Short mmCIF file of C-alpha atoms in Angstrom, two decimals:
data_model
loop_
_atom_site.label_atom_id
_atom_site.label_comp_id
_atom_site.label_asym_id
_atom_site.label_seq_id
_atom_site.Cartn_x
_atom_site.Cartn_y
_atom_site.Cartn_z
CA MET S 1 50.12 -78.20 15.76
CA SER S 2 52.47 -80.23 13.67
CA ASP S 3 52.22 -83.50 15.68
CA ASP S 4 48.65 -84.20 14.14
CA LEU S 5 50.43 -84.60 10.73
CA TYR S 6 52.36 -87.62 12.17
CA GLN S 7 49.61 -89.76 13.60
CA ARG S 8 49.89 -93.43 13.67
CA ALA S 9 47.80 -94.11 10.39
CA ILE S 10 50.12 -91.86 8.28
CA LEU S 11 53.35 -93.19 9.63
CA GLN S 12 52.40 -96.86 9.32
CA ARG S 13 51.43 -96.35 5.78
CA ALA S 14 54.73 -94.54 5.31
CA LYS S 15 56.83 -97.04 6.72
CA GLY S 16 54.98 -99.79 5.01
CA PRO S 17 56.78 -101.80 2.24
CA ALA S 18 57.21 -100.16 -1.14
CA LYS S 19 57.21 -102.32 -4.28
CA ARG S 20 57.78 -101.97 -7.88
CA LEU S 21 56.04 -103.84 -10.56
CA ASP S 22 57.99 -106.22 -12.51
CA SER S 23 56.29 -105.65 -15.94
CA PRO S 24 53.91 -102.61 -15.67
CA SER S 25 51.78 -101.34 -18.37
CA ALA S 26 53.14 -97.78 -17.62
CA SER S 27 55.54 -96.36 -15.13
CA VAL S 28 56.42 -92.69 -14.60
CA THR S 29 58.61 -90.63 -12.28
CA VAL S 30 57.69 -87.18 -11.20
CA ASP S 31 59.55 -84.61 -9.07
CA ASN S 32 58.42 -81.99 -6.73
CA PRO S 33 60.49 -79.05 -7.63
CA LEU S 34 60.11 -77.40 -4.18
CA CYS S 35 61.76 -80.18 -2.22
CA GLY S 36 63.32 -82.53 -4.81
CA ASP S 37 61.01 -85.47 -3.67
CA ARG S 38 60.58 -88.02 -6.32
CA VAL S 39 57.80 -90.44 -6.88
CA THR S 40 57.96 -93.44 -9.34
CA LEU S 41 54.67 -95.17 -9.83
CA ASP S 42 53.97 -98.37 -11.91
CA ILE S 43 50.46 -99.50 -12.99
CA LYS S 44 49.48 -102.78 -14.51
CA LEU S 45 46.12 -102.92 -16.48
CA GLU S 46 44.37 -106.05 -17.19
CA ASN S 47 41.05 -106.56 -18.95
CA GLY S 48 40.48 -102.72 -18.64
CA ALA S 49 40.99 -102.60 -14.89
CA ILE S 50 44.00 -101.65 -12.76
CA ALA S 51 45.51 -105.03 -11.66
CA ALA S 52 48.34 -103.73 -9.57
CA VAL S 53 50.11 -100.47 -8.56
CA GLY S 54 53.98 -100.41 -7.67
CA HIS S 55 55.39 -97.46 -6.09
CA LEU S 56 59.00 -96.20 -4.84
CA VAL S 57 59.15 -92.92 -3.12
CA ARG S 58 62.16 -90.85 -2.31
CA GLY S 59 60.33 -88.23 -0.16
CA CYS S 60 58.65 -87.43 2.97
CA ALA S 61 56.18 -89.39 5.30
CA LEU S 62 53.35 -87.64 3.53
CA CYS S 63 54.27 -88.43 0.09
CA GLN S 64 55.27 -92.06 0.98
CA ALA S 65 51.86 -92.51 2.69
CA SER S 66 50.02 -91.08 -0.06
CA ALA S 67 51.69 -93.35 -2.75
CA ALA S 68 50.93 -96.35 -0.30
CA VAL S 69 47.38 -95.62 -0.04
CA ILE S 70 47.02 -95.61 -3.88
CA ALA S 71 48.71 -98.75 -4.21
CA ALA S 72 46.44 -100.20 -1.63
CA THR S 73 43.20 -98.82 -2.80
CA LEU S 74 43.26 -98.87 -6.68
CA PRO S 75 43.85 -102.45 -7.65
CA GLY S 76 40.65 -104.08 -9.02
CA HIS S 77 39.04 -100.74 -9.96
CA ALA S 78 38.71 -99.17 -13.26
CA PRO S 79 41.16 -96.22 -14.42
CA ALA S 80 38.28 -93.70 -13.65
CA ALA S 81 38.78 -94.55 -10.12
CA ALA S 82 41.97 -92.61 -10.05
CA ASP S 83 40.08 -89.33 -11.00
CA ALA S 84 37.85 -90.03 -8.15
CA GLY S 85 40.74 -90.52 -5.87
CA ARG S 86 42.08 -87.12 -6.81
CA GLU S 87 38.76 -85.58 -6.38
CA ALA S 88 38.48 -87.33 -2.83
CA LEU S 89 41.87 -86.02 -1.89
CA ASP S 90 41.04 -82.51 -2.96
CA SER S 91 37.88 -82.85 -0.82
CA VAL S 92 39.73 -84.07 2.04
CA LEU S 93 42.25 -81.09 1.93
CA MET S 94 39.41 -78.71 1.75
CA GLY S 95 37.73 -80.23 4.95
CA GLY S 96 35.40 -82.44 3.13
CA ILE S 97 35.01 -86.43 3.08
CA ALA S 98 36.35 -88.98 0.86
CA GLN S 99 34.00 -91.10 -1.01
CA ALA S 100 34.39 -94.89 -1.60
CA PRO S 101 36.70 -96.56 -2.26
CA TRP S 102 39.18 -93.76 -1.14
CA GLN S 103 37.78 -93.38 2.56
CA GLU S 104 41.40 -93.95 3.70
CA LEU S 105 42.57 -90.50 2.29
CA ALA S 106 40.71 -89.23 5.45
CA ILE S 107 44.13 -89.67 7.12
CA PHE S 108 45.35 -86.78 5.45
CA ALA S 109 42.73 -84.45 6.90
CA PRO S 110 45.37 -82.72 9.18
CA VAL S 111 47.35 -81.58 6.01
CA GLN S 112 44.38 -79.26 5.45
CA ARG S 113 46.03 -76.89 7.87
CA HIS S 114 49.54 -77.11 6.29
CA ARG S 115 49.32 -75.65 2.77
CA SER S 116 53.04 -76.11 2.10
CA ARG S 117 52.79 -79.73 2.51
CA GLN S 118 49.69 -80.43 0.38
CA ASP S 119 51.64 -81.06 -2.73
CA CYS S 120 53.51 -83.71 -0.88
CA VAL S 121 50.27 -85.68 -0.64
CA ARG S 122 49.33 -84.73 -4.22
CA LEU S 123 52.55 -85.73 -5.95
CA PRO S 124 51.65 -89.54 -6.10
CA PHE S 125 48.44 -88.83 -7.70
CA ASP S 126 50.25 -86.49 -10.28
CA ALA S 127 52.25 -89.65 -11.02
CA LEU S 128 49.15 -91.82 -11.20
CA ALA S 129 47.49 -89.49 -13.61
CA GLN S 130 50.47 -89.46 -15.78
CA ALA S 131 50.93 -93.22 -15.64
CA LEU S 132 47.45 -93.70 -16.85
CA ALA S 133 47.83 -91.29 -19.55
CA GLN S 134 50.96 -93.19 -20.68
CA ALA S 135 49.17 -96.47 -20.54
CA LYS S 136 46.46 -95.22 -22.82
CA THR S 137 48.94 -94.13 -25.68
CA MET Q 1 82.67 -52.37 22.71
CA GLY Q 2 81.56 -55.56 24.09
CA PHE Q 3 78.80 -57.85 23.29
CA ASP Q 4 75.53 -58.75 25.12
CA ALA Q 5 73.74 -61.52 23.32
CA THR Q 6 70.46 -60.87 25.39
CA ALA Q 7 70.45 -57.29 24.55
CA LEU Q 8 71.25 -57.71 20.76
CA ARG Q 9 68.43 -60.45 20.54
CA ALA Q 10 66.04 -57.87 22.13
CA GLU Q 11 66.66 -55.41 19.35
CA PHE Q 12 64.73 -57.82 16.98
CA PRO Q 13 61.02 -57.22 17.72
CA LEU Q 14 59.88 -60.56 16.16
CA LEU Q 15 62.20 -62.47 18.34
CA ALA Q 16 61.84 -60.43 21.33
CA ARG Q 17 58.19 -61.32 21.65
CA GLY Q 18 59.39 -64.93 22.30
CA GLY Q 19 58.08 -68.34 21.59
CA LEU Q 20 60.33 -68.68 18.40
CA HIS Q 21 63.60 -70.53 17.88
CA TYR Q 22 64.41 -69.12 14.54
CA LEU Q 23 67.12 -71.08 12.90
CA ASP Q 24 66.44 -70.30 9.20
CA SER Q 25 68.36 -67.07 8.77
CA GLY Q 26 70.21 -68.69 5.98
CA ALA Q 27 66.83 -68.29 3.94
CA THR Q 28 65.90 -64.91 5.30
CA SER Q 29 67.25 -63.03 8.64
CA GLN Q 30 65.05 -61.06 10.98
CA LEU Q 31 65.09 -57.23 11.11
CA PRO Q 32 66.56 -55.18 13.91
CA GLN Q 33 64.54 -52.18 15.14
CA ALA Q 34 67.08 -49.81 13.61
CA VAL Q 35 66.34 -51.03 10.29
CA LEU Q 36 62.60 -50.94 10.82
CA ASP Q 37 62.77 -47.46 12.12
CA ALA Q 38 65.03 -46.30 9.14
CA VAL Q 39 62.58 -47.59 6.65
CA MET Q 40 59.58 -46.15 8.53
CA ALA Q 41 61.39 -42.82 8.84
CA PHE Q 42 62.19 -42.76 5.02
CA GLU Q 43 58.69 -43.67 4.03
CA SER Q 44 56.99 -41.08 6.36
CA THR Q 45 59.37 -38.22 5.80
CA SER Q 46 61.29 -38.70 2.64
CA ARG Q 47 59.19 -40.67 0.19
CA ALA Q 48 59.83 -39.48 -3.33
CA ASN Q 49 61.44 -40.83 -6.41
CA VAL Q 50 65.09 -40.52 -6.69
CA LEU Q 51 67.47 -38.82 -9.32
CA ARG Q 52 64.71 -37.05 -10.95
CA SER Q 53 62.88 -34.08 -9.33
CA VAL Q 54 64.35 -31.04 -7.74
CA HIS Q 55 61.99 -30.43 -4.86
CA ARG Q 56 63.15 -30.90 -1.28
CA LEU Q 57 61.45 -34.18 -0.69
CA ALA Q 58 63.07 -35.58 -4.02
CA GLU Q 59 66.44 -34.24 -2.78
CA ALA Q 60 65.83 -36.04 0.52
CA ALA Q 61 65.01 -39.26 -1.14
CA THR Q 62 68.00 -39.24 -3.33
CA GLU Q 63 70.29 -38.40 -0.47
CA ALA Q 64 69.03 -41.29 1.48
CA TYR Q 65 69.31 -43.57 -1.51
CA GLU Q 66 72.84 -42.46 -2.39
CA GLY Q 67 73.83 -42.38 1.24
CA ALA Q 68 72.71 -46.10 1.65
CA ARG Q 69 75.00 -46.82 -1.30
CA SER Q 70 77.96 -44.96 0.42
CA ASP Q 71 77.14 -47.06 3.47
CA VAL Q 72 77.41 -50.43 1.80
CA ALA Q 73 80.50 -49.24 -0.05
CA ARG Q 74 82.10 -48.42 3.23
CA TYR Q 75 81.04 -51.87 4.66
CA LEU Q 76 82.85 -53.58 1.86
CA ASN Q 77 85.82 -51.19 1.68
CA VAL Q 78 85.05 -50.24 -2.09
CA ALA Q 79 84.06 -47.18 -3.91
CA SER Q 80 80.58 -46.27 -3.93
CA ASP Q 81 80.09 -45.94 -7.63
CA GLU Q 82 81.06 -49.57 -7.92
CA ILE Q 83 77.75 -50.63 -5.90
CA VAL Q 84 74.96 -51.58 -8.19
CA PHE Q 85 71.68 -51.97 -6.37
CA THR Q 86 69.73 -54.90 -7.49
CA SER Q 87 66.77 -56.90 -6.22
CA GLY Q 88 69.08 -59.53 -4.68
CA THR Q 89 71.83 -62.08 -5.39
CA THR Q 90 70.04 -63.75 -8.06
CA ALA Q 91 69.44 -60.49 -10.07
CA ALA Q 92 73.00 -59.51 -9.35
CA ILE Q 93 74.42 -62.77 -10.62
CA ASN Q 94 72.06 -62.68 -13.71
CA VAL Q 95 73.30 -59.07 -14.57
CA VAL Q 96 76.94 -60.40 -14.77
CA ALA Q 97 75.73 -63.54 -16.72
CA ARG Q 98 73.82 -61.60 -19.28
CA SER Q 99 76.18 -58.45 -19.41
CA PHE Q 100 79.59 -59.64 -18.74
CA GLY Q 101 78.54 -63.00 -20.43
CA ASP Q 102 77.57 -61.20 -23.65
CA MET Q 103 81.14 -60.13 -24.00
CA LEU Q 104 82.36 -63.70 -24.04
CA GLN Q 105 83.00 -65.64 -27.34
CA PRO Q 106 81.85 -69.37 -28.14
CA GLY Q 107 84.55 -71.68 -26.64
CA ASP Q 108 85.38 -69.21 -23.77
CA GLU Q 109 84.99 -71.01 -20.44
CA VAL Q 110 83.19 -70.36 -17.16
CA VAL Q 111 84.09 -72.22 -14.10
CA VAL Q 112 81.56 -72.96 -11.33
CA SER Q 113 81.31 -75.67 -8.82
CA GLN Q 114 78.98 -78.57 -7.80
CA ILE Q 115 78.23 -76.80 -4.50
CA GLU Q 116 76.63 -73.77 -6.03
CA HIS Q 117 73.15 -72.42 -5.18
CA HIS Q 118 71.10 -72.53 -8.34
CA ALA Q 119 71.35 -68.70 -8.54
CA ASN Q 120 75.13 -69.24 -9.37
CA PHE Q 121 74.40 -72.24 -11.49
CA VAL Q 122 71.37 -71.77 -13.80
CA PRO Q 123 72.52 -68.27 -15.27
CA TRP Q 124 75.61 -69.96 -16.47
CA GLN Q 125 73.81 -72.70 -18.15
CA MET Q 126 71.55 -70.24 -19.84
CA LEU Q 127 74.78 -68.36 -20.96
CA ARG Q 128 76.16 -71.40 -22.16
CA ASP Q 129 72.97 -72.14 -24.37
CA ARG Q 130 72.99 -68.71 -25.40
CA ARG Q 131 76.50 -68.02 -26.30
CA GLY Q 132 78.06 -71.28 -26.71
CA ILE Q 133 80.57 -70.89 -24.06
CA VAL Q 134 81.89 -74.03 -22.14
CA LEU Q 135 80.73 -74.44 -18.59
CA LYS Q 136 82.68 -76.45 -16.16
CA ALA Q 137 82.22 -77.38 -12.48
CA LEU Q 138 84.83 -77.71 -9.87
CA PRO Q 139 84.43 -81.03 -7.89
CA LEU Q 140 84.11 -81.27 -4.24
CA THR Q 141 86.06 -83.01 -1.45
CA ALA Q 142 84.60 -85.79 0.80
CA ASP Q 143 83.82 -83.27 3.51
CA GLY Q 144 81.79 -81.10 1.15
CA ARG Q 145 84.39 -78.41 0.28
CA LEU Q 146 85.44 -77.15 -3.04
CA ASP Q 147 88.22 -79.39 -4.24
CA LEU Q 148 90.62 -76.42 -5.00
CA ALA Q 149 93.42 -78.93 -5.91
CA ALA Q 150 91.46 -79.35 -9.08
CA LEU Q 151 91.82 -75.68 -10.07
CA GLY Q 152 94.93 -76.30 -12.00
CA ARG Q 153 93.18 -79.03 -14.02
CA VAL Q 154 89.77 -77.20 -14.54
CA VAL Q 155 91.09 -73.69 -15.14
CA THR Q 156 92.54 -73.41 -18.60
CA PRO Q 157 93.76 -70.44 -20.66
CA ARG Q 158 90.23 -70.24 -22.17
CA CYS Q 159 88.62 -69.45 -18.85
CA LYS Q 160 87.37 -66.10 -18.57
CA LEU Q 161 85.37 -66.19 -15.36
CA ILE Q 162 85.51 -68.51 -12.09
CA ALA Q 163 82.09 -67.81 -10.41
CA LEU Q 164 81.86 -69.51 -6.84
CA THR Q 165 80.14 -69.27 -3.57
CA HIS Q 166 81.98 -67.44 -0.75
CA ALA Q 167 80.26 -69.65 1.61
CA SER Q 168 77.96 -72.63 0.99
CA ASN Q 169 74.19 -72.38 1.79
CA VAL Q 170 74.27 -75.99 2.64
CA THR Q 171 77.51 -77.21 4.05
CA GLY Q 172 78.56 -73.80 5.73
CA ALA Q 173 82.04 -74.18 4.10
CA VAL Q 174 83.88 -71.02 3.45
CA THR Q 175 85.66 -70.82 0.23
CA ASP Q 176 89.43 -70.30 0.29
CA VAL Q 177 89.38 -67.17 -2.12
CA ALA Q 178 92.98 -66.63 -2.27
CA SER Q 179 93.80 -69.93 -4.20
CA VAL Q 180 90.78 -69.14 -6.60
CA VAL Q 181 92.07 -65.52 -7.19
CA SER Q 182 95.46 -67.01 -7.97
CA ALA Q 183 94.38 -69.54 -10.37
CA ALA Q 184 92.13 -66.98 -12.15
CA ARG Q 185 94.97 -64.43 -12.37
CA ALA Q 186 97.20 -67.04 -13.94
CA VAL Q 187 95.08 -67.07 -16.90
CA GLY Q 188 93.60 -63.75 -16.98
CA ALA Q 189 90.09 -64.72 -15.71
CA LYS Q 190 87.89 -62.84 -13.56
CA VAL Q 191 86.36 -64.09 -10.31
CA LEU Q 192 82.78 -63.73 -9.03
CA LEU Q 193 81.72 -64.61 -5.53
CA ASP Q 194 78.21 -65.42 -4.36
CA GLY Q 195 78.37 -63.80 -1.04
CA ALA Q 196 74.86 -64.26 0.09
CA GLN Q 197 75.56 -66.38 3.12
CA ARG Q 198 78.81 -64.79 3.92
CA VAL Q 199 77.68 -61.13 4.36
CA PRO Q 200 75.50 -61.66 7.56
CA HIS Q 201 78.72 -62.84 9.41
CA GLY Q 202 80.88 -59.77 9.57
CA PRO Q 203 82.36 -56.83 7.42
CA LEU Q 204 84.26 -57.71 4.27
CA ASP Q 205 87.31 -56.18 2.64
CA LEU Q 206 86.63 -56.84 -1.13
CA ALA Q 207 89.68 -54.93 -2.10
CA ALA Q 208 91.80 -57.33 -0.17
CA LEU Q 209 89.88 -60.40 -1.28
CA GLY Q 210 90.97 -59.44 -4.88
CA VAL Q 211 87.88 -60.55 -6.57
CA ASP Q 212 86.12 -58.81 -9.49
CA PHE Q 213 82.44 -59.26 -8.86
CA TYR Q 214 80.58 -59.88 -5.63
CA ALA Q 215 76.86 -60.42 -5.15
CA PHE Q 216 74.57 -60.51 -2.15
CA SER Q 217 71.21 -59.96 -0.77
CA GLY Q 218 69.83 -57.58 1.89
CA HIS Q 219 67.24 -59.99 3.35
CA LYS Q 220 69.94 -62.36 4.54
CA MET Q 221 71.79 -59.60 6.34
CA PHE Q 222 69.10 -57.96 8.53
CA ALA Q 223 67.84 -55.78 5.81
CA PRO Q 224 64.48 -55.84 3.86
CA THR Q 225 63.68 -58.01 0.96
CA GLY Q 226 63.84 -56.88 -2.57
CA ILE Q 227 67.37 -55.10 -2.29
CA GLY Q 228 70.55 -56.76 -3.13
CA VAL Q 229 73.96 -55.65 -4.24
CA LEU Q 230 76.16 -56.27 -7.25
CA TRP Q 231 79.75 -54.95 -6.69
CA ALA Q 232 82.19 -54.98 -9.61
CA ARG Q 233 85.28 -53.18 -10.37
CA LYS Q 234 84.62 -49.93 -11.93
CA ALA Q 235 86.44 -50.73 -15.28
CA LEU Q 236 84.33 -53.92 -15.77
CA LEU Q 237 81.05 -51.91 -14.95
CA GLU Q 238 82.03 -49.44 -17.61
CA ALA Q 239 82.98 -52.08 -20.18
CA MET Q 240 79.76 -54.03 -19.70
CA PRO Q 241 76.58 -53.27 -21.68
CA PRO Q 242 73.61 -52.40 -19.52
CA LEU Q 243 70.93 -55.45 -19.04
CA LEU Q 244 67.85 -53.31 -18.74
CA GLY Q 245 66.97 -50.13 -20.70
CA GLY Q 246 64.61 -47.44 -19.44
CA GLY Q 247 64.59 -44.57 -17.20
CA GLU Q 248 67.44 -43.63 -14.86
CA MET Q 249 70.02 -45.65 -16.72
CA ILE Q 250 70.47 -42.87 -19.56
CA ARG Q 251 72.39 -39.77 -20.10
CA THR Q 252 70.68 -38.82 -23.43
CA VAL Q 253 67.95 -40.24 -25.50
CA THR Q 254 67.21 -39.35 -29.13
CA LEU Q 255 65.08 -40.94 -31.66
CA GLU Q 256 68.18 -42.43 -33.05
CA ARG Q 257 70.17 -43.56 -30.04
CA THR Q 258 70.64 -43.57 -26.32
CA ILE Q 259 73.88 -42.61 -24.28
CA TRP Q 260 74.08 -44.62 -21.13
CA ALA Q 261 74.35 -42.96 -17.74
CA ASP Q 262 77.45 -43.41 -15.82
CA VAL Q 263 78.00 -46.46 -13.61
CA PRO Q 264 76.41 -47.56 -11.37
CA HIS Q 265 73.16 -46.03 -12.69
CA LYS Q 266 73.65 -47.61 -16.17
CA PHE Q 267 72.51 -50.90 -14.39
CA GLU Q 268 69.74 -49.36 -12.46
CA ALA Q 269 66.94 -48.93 -14.92
CA GLY Q 270 63.62 -47.79 -13.68
CA THR Q 271 62.65 -46.58 -10.21
CA PRO Q 272 64.84 -48.69 -7.60
CA PRO Q 273 63.73 -50.26 -4.44
CA ILE Q 274 64.36 -46.92 -2.41
CA ALA Q 275 63.20 -47.71 0.92
CA GLN Q 276 64.65 -51.07 0.83
CA ALA Q 277 68.06 -49.57 -0.20
CA VAL Q 278 67.71 -47.19 2.81
CA GLY Q 279 67.11 -50.39 5.01
CA LEU Q 280 70.12 -51.91 3.61
CA GLY Q 281 72.08 -48.84 4.53
CA ALA Q 282 70.86 -48.89 8.00
CA ALA Q 283 71.50 -52.52 8.34
CA VAL Q 284 75.28 -52.23 7.53
CA ARG Q 285 75.65 -49.21 9.72
CA TRP Q 286 74.10 -51.29 12.41
CA LEU Q 287 76.26 -54.17 11.62
CA SER Q 288 79.36 -51.99 11.53
CA ALA Q 289 78.85 -50.92 14.97
CA LEU Q 290 78.99 -54.46 16.43
CA ASP Q 291 81.99 -56.07 18.11
CA TRP Q 292 82.73 -58.64 15.54
CA PRO Q 293 85.25 -60.73 17.24
CA ALA Q 294 82.74 -61.22 20.02
CA VAL Q 295 79.82 -61.85 17.71
CA SER Q 296 81.89 -64.42 15.80
CA ALA Q 297 82.94 -66.13 18.95
CA HIS Q 298 79.21 -66.23 20.06
CA GLU Q 299 78.15 -67.78 16.73
CA MET Q 300 80.91 -70.16 16.59
CA ARG Q 301 80.26 -71.45 20.23
CA LEU Q 302 76.69 -72.11 19.35
CA THR Q 303 77.70 -73.81 16.05
CA GLN Q 304 80.05 -76.02 17.99
CA ARG Q 305 77.12 -77.03 20.51
CA LEU Q 306 74.98 -77.89 17.42
CA LEU Q 307 77.75 -79.98 15.85
CA ASP Q 308 78.36 -81.73 19.23
CA GLY Q 309 74.59 -82.13 19.89
CA ILE Q 310 73.70 -83.50 16.40
CA GLY Q 311 76.79 -85.86 16.55
CA GLN Q 312 75.09 -87.40 19.62
CA ILE Q 313 72.06 -88.41 17.86
CA GLY Q 314 72.04 -91.94 16.55
CA GLY Q 315 71.79 -92.11 12.55
CA ALA Q 316 72.57 -88.41 12.28
CA ARG Q 317 75.46 -87.45 10.06
CA ILE Q 318 76.79 -83.80 9.48
CA VAL Q 319 76.89 -82.82 5.82
CA GLY Q 320 79.79 -80.67 5.36
CA PRO Q 321 82.82 -79.91 7.42
CA ALA Q 322 82.80 -81.30 10.89
CA GLY Q 323 84.61 -78.39 12.62
CA LEU Q 324 84.69 -74.79 12.99
CA GLN Q 325 87.58 -74.01 10.70
CA GLY Q 326 86.61 -72.06 7.55
CA ARG Q 327 82.94 -72.29 8.12
CA ILE Q 328 79.97 -70.09 8.85
CA PRO Q 329 77.14 -71.08 11.39
CA VAL Q 330 75.16 -72.96 8.96
CA VAL Q 331 74.80 -76.67 9.59
CA SER Q 332 73.26 -79.36 7.42
CA PHE Q 333 72.64 -82.74 8.53
CA ASP Q 334 71.06 -86.22 7.39
CA LEU Q 335 69.10 -88.15 9.85
CA GLU Q 336 68.86 -91.72 8.60
CA GLY Q 337 65.18 -92.85 8.03
CA ALA Q 338 63.87 -89.46 8.47
CA HIS Q 339 62.80 -86.88 5.68
CA PRO Q 340 64.02 -83.23 6.08
CA HIS Q 341 60.57 -82.03 5.64
CA ASP Q 342 59.12 -84.33 8.17
CA ILE Q 343 61.91 -83.29 10.63
CA CYS Q 344 61.25 -79.52 9.93
CA GLN Q 345 57.38 -80.07 10.37
CA ILE Q 346 57.88 -81.83 13.77
CA LEU Q 347 60.50 -79.26 14.75
CA ASP Q 348 57.84 -76.49 13.99
CA GLY Q 349 55.85 -78.15 16.72
CA PHE Q 350 58.74 -77.34 19.13
CA ASP Q 351 58.79 -73.74 17.89
CA VAL Q 352 61.94 -74.29 15.85
CA ALA Q 353 62.12 -72.82 12.34
CA LEU Q 354 64.40 -74.99 10.30
CA ARG Q 355 64.88 -75.49 6.43
CA GLY Q 356 64.83 -78.77 4.88
CA GLY Q 357 65.12 -79.84 1.19
CA HIS Q 358 67.67 -79.30 -1.58
CA HIS Q 359 68.29 -75.78 -0.65
CA CYS Q 360 68.32 -74.77 -4.19
CA ALA Q 361 71.41 -76.98 -4.66
CA GLN Q 362 70.38 -79.94 -6.61
CA PRO Q 363 73.74 -80.68 -8.26
CA LEU Q 364 75.16 -80.80 -4.76
CA MET Q 365 72.36 -83.19 -3.51
CA ASP Q 366 73.18 -85.39 -6.50
CA TYR Q 367 76.93 -85.56 -5.37
CA LEU Q 368 75.79 -86.26 -1.92
CA GLY Q 369 73.20 -88.81 -3.05
CA LEU Q 370 70.39 -87.28 -0.93
CA ALA Q 371 67.04 -85.83 -1.74
CA GLY Q 372 67.79 -83.14 0.77
CA THR Q 373 69.34 -82.19 3.98
CA THR Q 374 67.91 -80.46 7.20
CA ARG Q 375 69.62 -77.22 7.89
CA ALA Q 376 69.95 -74.99 11.03
CA SER Q 377 71.47 -71.63 9.88
CA LEU Q 378 72.31 -69.17 12.89
CA ALA Q 379 72.71 -65.48 13.09
CA LEU Q 380 73.99 -63.26 15.75
CA TYR Q 381 70.52 -63.13 17.65
CA ASN Q 382 70.59 -66.88 18.17
CA ASN Q 383 71.19 -68.24 21.76
CA ASP Q 384 71.60 -71.45 23.83
CA ALA Q 385 67.92 -71.90 24.32
CA ASP Q 386 67.49 -71.90 20.38
CA ILE Q 387 70.19 -74.84 20.30
CA ASP Q 388 68.57 -76.63 23.35
CA ALA Q 389 65.12 -76.55 21.72
CA LEU Q 390 66.58 -77.72 18.42
CA LEU Q 391 68.33 -80.73 19.94
CA LYS Q 392 65.22 -81.60 22.02
CA GLY Q 393 63.07 -81.46 19.04
CA LEU Q 394 65.38 -83.66 17.03
CA ASP Q 395 65.32 -86.30 19.50
CA SER Q 396 61.57 -86.31 19.52
CA ALA Q 397 61.58 -86.34 15.60
CA ALA Q 398 63.90 -89.15 15.58
CA ALA Q 399 61.84 -91.27 17.82
CA LYS Q 400 58.70 -90.57 15.98
CA LEU Q 401 59.81 -90.91 12.36
CA ARG Q 402 62.27 -93.96 12.57
#
């Protein structure tokens, strides 16, 4: 039952390189109080769009993969795409589909059956929302 | 008396049905049939409120509740009027931090350690912020034990209380209580032990330990959730103000004032967790009947197997004492390149229940430089098949995650 969480797509994303940004528009660190996992997310805004996302995760494979999907998906999109990403994730975690450009979030479909692990996937999106709020101020 | 590990495991219905390697007893232990029967018998034959009504059912309930108090007192070798029932260890320590804590003056010192569970850390930080006391933390040694050599430096004449774990919920290290008591006595300080992890591993003689407060939970020692114990010396309980006001903790109430009930009822406001207390009483009676040298030898043999097996996994490192000396059967480890929650999730696929994370001990994790550890916590019902399943699953998790 647990093995489906650790399919190749998630592990590849989790093991992929994580990179911080040198001069981000905003940078936030959030903790998961349950497990102590920590996500640092950087965003760089240019001309009203997200130019780059950096991330560093001290956390589990699910959390690492989620941050990596954000970093791979978001650049080139307007900040509103972050909200769409959160909605797409919620949809996937409730058995639905993820709309473009967030189709890759479908790799987290098995997490639907592991309630205690859903926050692991959500934590990078929490960080993203906070980073965008910080960038606006 | 003898000891039959297979027969003992069979007394636990949840484990007897098979298919589970439960190695998370440090979080919550399973219940033996004797405890389940006691709770069911109480609820179906004696359920009533305690210390109130005079009808026969109420008498039976009060007798069962106070009988449980006597059973617990016998298990700890103390007087039963020094046993305060609480909801658990956290509540027990909070009672001391609020009540004994309110008797402290600004500048008085409380000493904890960096290995403490948050339950024995946060209440003292709250007391510090409320009363202006000074909170100090004993450092740790390289192998994850309390650095008792630092006691002489940390414990000053302003110290009023040393509050430490009796056995770590992360490293399994057992505290050398005699050194702590000696350091406390030298300056007139009291000693509190968080015994949550120690109590499931054999009877205690609190009188011989020489401490002043002892806190533990029922659910970690084969009893129901929602019941725990604060033991304190009677003179201390009598001097301490009650924490909660209400029914059952009073002798007389007038419009002008209230006179408290005698201890321990002064600290048990409201209807207590009666069936849970009855379950705790049954648990300590059940524990008292065991052949403890044999049980301990069984637990330690499995612990040694675990330590050896983890040691053979590449990139794995035991967090805490490497040997059996001065430890309970709680083993934490770090597997390089693999997160504890991922390990636990994969092990769940092998029907092995483990705990991963910071174990409510974030100051310890900061010291170790880790986000968390993976922990196998054993109890008397574990067997070789549990260890085999864990080690097999760990091999698989290591291969998958790294």
